[in-house]
Amino acid sequence: MILYGREVADKMSEEILNEVKELKDKGIEPKLAIVRVGRNESDLSYERGAIKRAEKLGIKVEVFELQEDIKTDDLVGCIERINNDKLIHGILLFRPLPKHIDENHIKNAINPIKDIDCINPINVAKVMEGDKTGFAPCTPSAVVEILKHYNIDIKGKNVVVIGRSMVVGKPLSMLLLNEDATVTICHSKTQNLKEVTKNADILIVAIGRAKFINREYVSNKTTVIDVGINVDSVGNLCGDVDFDDVKELVKDITPVPGGVGAVTNTVLFKNLVKACKMQMGY
Amino acid sequence: MILYGREVADKMSEEILNEVKELKDKGIEPKLAIVRVGRNESDLSYERGAIKRAEKLGIKVEVFELQEDIKTDDLVGCIERINNDKLIHGILLFRPLPKHIDENHIKNAINPIKDIDCINPINVAKVMEGDKTGFAPCTPSAVVEILKHYNIDIKGKNVVVIGRSMVVGKPLSMLLLNEDATVTICHSKTQNLKEVTKNADILIVAIGRAKFINREYVSNKTTVIDVGINVDSVGNLCGDVDFDDVKELVKDITPVPGGVGAVTNTVLFKNLVKACKMQMGY
């Protein structure tokens, strides 16, 4: 089965639309702040997608575009103004930030209750603790949304995650553990990787290497979730998995594009609505 | 090989003694605050052990004994006084706290730089990020100390952790990941547990069930680290592993008592000295 992200995003969007409507009936307009330092093309592209989706969901967006050479203190100042703005309920801050910025300082500056992309350590710790009053980062949450949407059994299953970043691998492992998966975390130093992945019920790949995973790494019981977004040798978007090589063999697989990436920004708005409700005391 | 904790603790104590001496030569006296609510017997026993070890290491200890019915605000007040006391460098707070206390509030109250047992979310997040400016909790750190002391290869190895608590399993998995292990986290919902554990190069057991792991779960290549401390049917201390059943079969094993538990409070003082140096700007 091909696990299309669009179908998941559409279902989630329906629920978000209902919640937004309920909030608006109470006079509350959910609003996202996007904080962007500089004009990185991939940030701008994500921003355009987010703004378009926000419009469809009836959610307001305000973009704070800051100069590439902004000082840490001034960025903190901008974040604090957003923290204090009662009409804004969530913050998306693009990272990585320019090198001269003290990222640690910034992470702590974002009010945890508006930190819908899980940058503040308080939310990171909550992800680890399985405390659902926090916010998990959007990409790992999108993976869990896809698995749940397609009723793929997680509890007790062997889930192998390749990649150990703070953006995907580590928080995703914690989210899956909270869903009662048996989680194995692999990475560049893992020995006998094929042996480990062939044994997986669910294989999640987040390594950032185009078409790295081929049929040697999977079995006919594997559900493959491909988090990678790369450009292949002829300039097409592709994942970390060689889709054409494995698709006939595996049980399920997400495409790239149209898989995890199609769900990520919907999770952002799901988190925004959750944040809005928490701030309004619902 | 039997991996005795005492040997590890003695080696670490030598290094701590040297560091304490260096600090004292500069006029600095490292000091630990123990905050205990009520008079739980296991807390008191750990406290006696810690005081005894502190004496040997030339480290001062001040015990703050608080009434079982103390209010959250008063406990926070006590912690804030310790935060502000420049002569105290680290805080050990016994948990679990009585149920009427808002533990979340307390966790955030402890100054991260004095939080040598990793209660504050800032340190929890640092453990997950692999940021060594933070403090990892003592028991998981003791496991890593033992493996390193006995030169047991971690990098690239299959390490299986049974147990997913915030005190041991989860932070330990993160520490091992930072040592480049391939980490599998198992728990009560894991299917085919024996199959998973038999494949481990290193098996770490932290489930709190006396002698649960027997020879069916291990192989002759397994290094077994037993984190459990239980009382068996005839009243003797025992681990989560059936030591007598597996000891001839496995490659290495820690005894209980005399294994991980013998290292834990030495890690506490290693962290205290690190905290003291950080606070003094070294």
CSV table of C-alpha atoms in Angstrom, one decimal, chain B residues 203 205 209-214 218 224-227 230 238-244 246 253:
chain,number,residue,atom,x,y,z
B,203,LEU,CA,22.0,-5.9,27.7
B,205,VAL,CA,18.1,-4.4,32.6
B,209,ARG,CA,11.4,-7.5,38.8
B,210,ALA,CA,13.6,-9.8,40.8
B,211,LYS,CA,15.6,-12.3,38.7
B,212,PHE,CA,13.4,-11.8,35.6
B,213,ILE,CA,16.2,-12.3,33.1
B,214,ASN,CA,17.5,-15.9,33.0
B,218,VAL,CA,21.2,-14.1,26.9
B,224,VAL,CA,24.8,-7.9,31.2
B,225,ILE,CA,24.4,-4.7,33.3
B,226,ASP,CA,21.8,-5.2,36.0
B,227,VAL,CA,20.3,-2.0,37.3
B,230,ASN,CA,15.0,-6.1,44.6
B,238,CYS,CA,19.0,-9.3,44.2
B,239,GLY,CA,18.9,-7.8,40.7
B,240,ASP,CA,16.5,-8.0,37.8
B,241,VAL,CA,18.8,-10.7,36.4
B,242,ASP,CA,19.1,-14.3,37.8
B,243,PHE,CA,22.8,-14.0,38.4
B,244,ASP,CA,23.5,-17.6,39.3
B,246,VAL,CA,23.4,-16.7,33.7
B,253,ILE,CA,27.9,-9.4,34.2
